[in-house]
Coordinates of C-alpha atoms in Angstrom, one line a residue:
Chain S
X10 CA -16.4 -6.7 -7.4
X11 CA -14.7 -5.4 -4.4
X12 CA -13.3 -2.0 -4.9
X13 CA -12.3 1.4 -3.5
X14 CA -12.9 4.7 -5.2
X15 CA -11.3 8.0 -4.6
X16 CA -13.2 10.3 -6.8
X17 CA -10.8 13.3 -6.6
X18 CA -7.4 13.2 -8.2
X19 CA -6.4 16.3 -6.4
X20 CA -7.7 18.4 -3.5
X21 CA -6.5 21.9 -2.9
X22 CA -6.9 23.6 0.5
X23 CA -5.6 26.8 2.1
X24 CA -3.5 26.3 5.2
X25 CA -5.7 26.5 8.3
X26 CA -8.8 25.5 6.5
X27 CA -10.5 22.1 7.1
X28 CA -9.8 19.4 4.5
X29 CA -11.7 16.3 3.3
X30 CA -10.4 13.6 1.1
X31 CA -13.2 11.4 -0.1
X32 CA -13.3 7.5 -0.3
X33 CA -16.1 5.1 -1.1
X34 CA -15.9 1.4 -1.1
X35 CA -17.7 -1.7 -2.3
X36 CA -17.1 -4.9 -0.4
X37 CA -19.2 -7.8 0.8
X38 CA -19.5 -8.1 4.6
X39 CA -18.2 -5.7 7.1
X40 CA -15.4 -3.6 5.8
X41 CA -12.0 -3.0 7.4
X42 CA -10.9 0.4 6.0
X43 CA -7.6 2.2 6.1
X44 CA -6.0 5.4 5.1
X45 CA -2.3 5.7 4.2
X46 CA -0.2 8.7 3.3
X47 CA 2.7 8.8 0.9
X48 CA 5.2 11.6 0.9
X49 CA 7.4 12.1 -2.2
X50 CA 9.9 9.2 -2.8
X51 CA 8.8 7.5 0.3
X52 CA 6.7 4.4 1.2
X53 CA 3.2 4.4 2.6
X54 CA 2.6 5.4 6.2
X55 CA -0.4 4.1 8.1
X56 CA -2.7 7.0 9.2
X57 CA -5.8 5.2 10.7
X58 CA -8.1 2.4 10.4
X59 CA -11.8 1.4 11.0
X60 CA -12.5 -2.1 12.2
X61 CA -15.6 -1.7 14.3
X62 CA -17.0 0.6 17.0
X63 CA -17.3 4.3 16.7
X64 CA -17.8 5.6 13.3
X65 CA -15.4 8.5 13.9
X66 CA -11.9 7.2 13.9
X67 CA -8.9 9.3 15.1
X68 CA -5.5 8.7 13.7
X69 CA -2.0 10.1 13.3
X70 CA -1.0 13.8 12.7
X71 CA -4.5 15.1 13.7
X72 CA -6.4 13.2 11.0
X73 CA -9.7 11.5 11.5
X74 CA -12.1 9.6 9.3
X75 CA -15.8 9.0 9.4
X76 CA -17.2 5.7 8.5
X77 CA -20.7 5.9 7.0
X78 CA -22.2 2.5 6.3
X79 CA -25.3 3.7 4.5
X80 CA -23.2 5.8 2.0
X81 CA -20.4 3.3 2.0
X82 CA -17.9 6.1 2.6
X83 CA -14.8 6.6 4.7
X84 CA -13.8 10.2 4.1
X85 CA -10.6 11.5 5.6
X86 CA -10.7 14.8 7.4
X87 CA -8.7 17.3 9.3
X88 CA -10.0 20.4 11.0
X89 CA -7.0 22.6 10.1
X90 CA -4.7 21.8 7.3
X91 CA -0.9 22.3 7.3
X92 CA 1.4 22.8 4.4
X93 CA 3.3 19.7 5.6
X94 CA 0.1 17.7 5.0
X95 CA 0.7 18.0 1.3
X96 CA 1.1 14.4 0.1
X97 CA -0.6 11.5 -1.7
X98 CA -3.4 9.9 0.3
X99 CA -4.6 6.3 -0.3
X100 CA -7.8 4.7 1.0
X101 CA -7.7 0.9 1.2
X102 CA -10.1 -1.9 2.1
X103 CA -9.1 -5.3 3.4
X104 CA -10.7 -8.2 1.5
X105 CA -10.6 -11.7 2.7
X106 CA -10.3 -14.7 0.5
X107 CA -9.3 -18.3 1.1
X108 CA -8.5 -17.6 4.7
X109 CA -6.2 -14.7 4.1
X110 CA -6.4 -11.0 3.7
X111 CA -5.1 -8.4 1.2
X112 CA -5.6 -4.7 0.7
X113 CA -7.3 -3.1 -2.3
X114 CA -6.2 0.5 -2.8
X115 CA -7.8 3.5 -4.3
X116 CA -6.1 5.4 -7.0
X117 CA -5.0 8.0 -4.6
X118 CA -5.7 11.7 -4.0
X119 CA -3.0 14.3 -4.1
X120 CA -3.5 16.9 -1.4
X121 CA -2.0 20.3 -1.9
X122 CA -2.1 22.7 1.0
X123 CA -1.3 26.3 0.1
X124 CA 0.2 28.8 2.6
Chain I
X228 CA 12.5 -2.4 15.9
X229 CA 13.5 -1.7 12.3
X230 CA 10.8 -1.3 9.9
X231 CA 10.3 -3.0 6.5
X232 CA 13.6 -2.7 4.5
X233 CA 13.8 -2.8 0.8
X234 CA 16.9 -2.7 -1.4
X235 CA 18.0 -1.3 -3.6
X236 CA 16.0 2.0 -3.3
X237 CA 16.7 2.8 -6.9
X238 CA 17.5 0.3 -9.7
X239 CA 18.2 1.1 -13.3
X240 CA 18.1 -1.7 -15.8
X241 CA 18.4 -1.9 -19.6
X242 CA 15.8 -3.6 -21.6
X243 CA 16.2 -7.3 -21.5
X244 CA 18.2 -7.4 -18.2
X245 CA 17.0 -8.9 -14.9
X246 CA 15.8 -7.0 -11.9
X247 CA 16.0 -8.4 -8.4
X248 CA 14.2 -6.5 -5.6
X249 CA 14.6 -7.5 -2.0
X250 CA 12.4 -7.0 1.0
X251 CA 13.1 -7.8 4.6
X252 CA 10.0 -7.8 6.7
X253 CA 9.6 -6.4 10.1
X254 CA 11.0 -8.6 12.9
X255 CA 8.4 -11.2 13.8
X256 CA 6.4 -10.7 10.6
X257 CA 5.9 -13.8 8.5
X258 CA 3.6 -12.4 5.8
X259 CA 4.9 -10.4 2.9
X260 CA 3.0 -8.6 0.2
X261 CA 4.4 -7.0 -3.0
X262 CA 2.6 -4.0 -4.7
X263 CA 3.4 -2.1 -7.8
X264 CA 2.8 1.6 -8.3
X265 CA 2.9 2.9 -11.8
X266 CA 3.5 6.6 -12.3
X267 CA 0.5 8.6 -11.2
X268 CA -1.4 5.5 -10.2
X269 CA -2.4 3.7 -7.1
X270 CA -0.9 0.6 -5.6
X271 CA -1.8 -2.7 -7.3
X272 CA -1.5 -6.0 -5.4
X273 CA 0.9 -8.4 -7.0
X274 CA 1.6 -11.3 -4.7
X275 CA 1.3 -12.5 -1.1
X276 CA 3.7 -14.9 0.5
X277 CA 4.4 -16.6 3.7
X278 CA 7.6 -18.3 4.5
X279 CA 8.4 -20.7 1.7
X280 CA 4.9 -20.5 0.3
X281 CA 3.1 -18.3 -2.3
X282 CA -0.4 -17.8 -1.1
X283 CA -1.9 -15.5 -3.7
X284 CA -0.2 -14.4 -6.9
X285 CA -3.3 -13.3 -8.7
X286 CA -1.8 -9.8 -9.3
X287 CA 1.4 -11.0 -10.8
X288 CA 1.9 -11.0 -14.5
X289 CA 2.1 -14.5 -15.8
X290 CA 5.4 -14.2 -17.5
X291 CA 8.8 -12.8 -16.5
X292 CA 7.7 -12.1 -12.9
X293 CA 8.4 -14.4 -9.9
X294 CA 8.6 -14.1 -6.2
X295 CA 9.9 -16.0 -3.3
X296 CA 10.2 -15.8 0.5
X297 CA 12.7 -18.4 1.6
X298 CA 12.9 -19.8 5.1
X299 CA 16.1 -17.7 5.6
X300 CA 16.6 -14.3 4.1
X301 CA 14.6 -11.6 2.4
X302 CA 11.7 -12.0 0.0
X303 CA 12.8 -11.5 -3.6
X304 CA 10.8 -10.2 -6.4
X305 CA 12.4 -11.1 -9.7
X306 CA 11.7 -9.6 -13.1
X307 CA 13.3 -11.2 -16.0
X308 CA 13.9 -9.6 -19.4
X309 CA 12.6 -6.2 -18.2
X310 CA 10.7 -3.9 -20.6
X311 CA 10.1 -0.2 -20.3
X312 CA 6.6 -0.9 -19.0
X313 CA 8.1 -2.5 -15.9
X314 CA 9.3 1.0 -14.8
X315 CA 7.5 1.6 -11.5
X316 CA 7.8 1.8 -7.8
X317 CA 7.6 -1.6 -6.1
X318 CA 6.5 -1.7 -2.5
X319 CA 6.8 -4.5 -0.1
X320 CA 4.6 -4.7 3.0
X321 CA 4.6 -7.1 6.0
X322 CA 2.1 -8.1 8.6
X323 CA 2.3 -10.2 11.7
X324 CA 1.3 -14.0 11.8
X325 CA -2.3 -14.9 11.8
X326 CA -2.3 -15.9 15.4
X327 CA -1.3 -12.4 16.4
X328 CA -3.8 -10.1 18.0
X329 CA -3.5 -7.7 15.1
X330 CA -2.9 -10.3 12.4
X331 CA -3.9 -9.0 9.0
X332 CA -5.2 -5.7 10.3
X333 CA -2.4 -3.6 9.2
X334 CA 0.4 -3.8 6.7
X335 CA 3.6 -2.1 7.2
X336 CA 5.2 -0.7 4.1
X337 CA 8.8 -0.4 3.1
X338 CA 10.2 2.7 1.3
X339 CA 9.9 1.0 -2.1
X340 CA 12.3 0.3 -4.9
X341 CA 12.0 2.5 -7.9
X342 CA 12.8 0.6 -11.1
X343 CA 13.8 2.5 -14.2
X344 CA 14.1 0.5 -17.4
X345 CA 16.1 2.3 -20.1

């Protein structure tokens, strides 16, 4: 079955420290992978995507993600966390069926950045 | 270019009433997706529609839930005879047509409708 796993419910980081939010996937074929962020009482905002090409993808707000095919992972990273990065982060994979696409989301990881 | 719009943002219904959630996709987008987010959970796919067509409703409960995307006007997610378990945030997303250069690559999300069933 095609799926996305975010093994951590919550990640706590001190401001200024690097952060990593983990994501692993299971899909057939080449994966299209996404990260979205959700602030309280808001919709999802697109952060970045991996389609093909360089394994290190740079996105919005200083975030980046590294695609690792052998480990089937797509971890989200940022070199220096900000308090304003505190939010809920979702990893997603696009699956294709019957000629159309849909997204399968992980359960989400809550990032808390402490001053 | 306005983003995906959803209304109402908050909706309170008593058990047994009907809930109607509206979604206006981004201009030029002809694909609409509905997702449900239960408290403290991720997003679950419900239904995928194109204009006047339901393409995939595999995530939609078989009873009480229906969706449409008419030729004119917004997409509607309709929940009849709501129950407490329907309380959730319902998100709509849209994406460009398939012949677009970025078709299906990204979905753009609306702010969601938070349904509370009392």
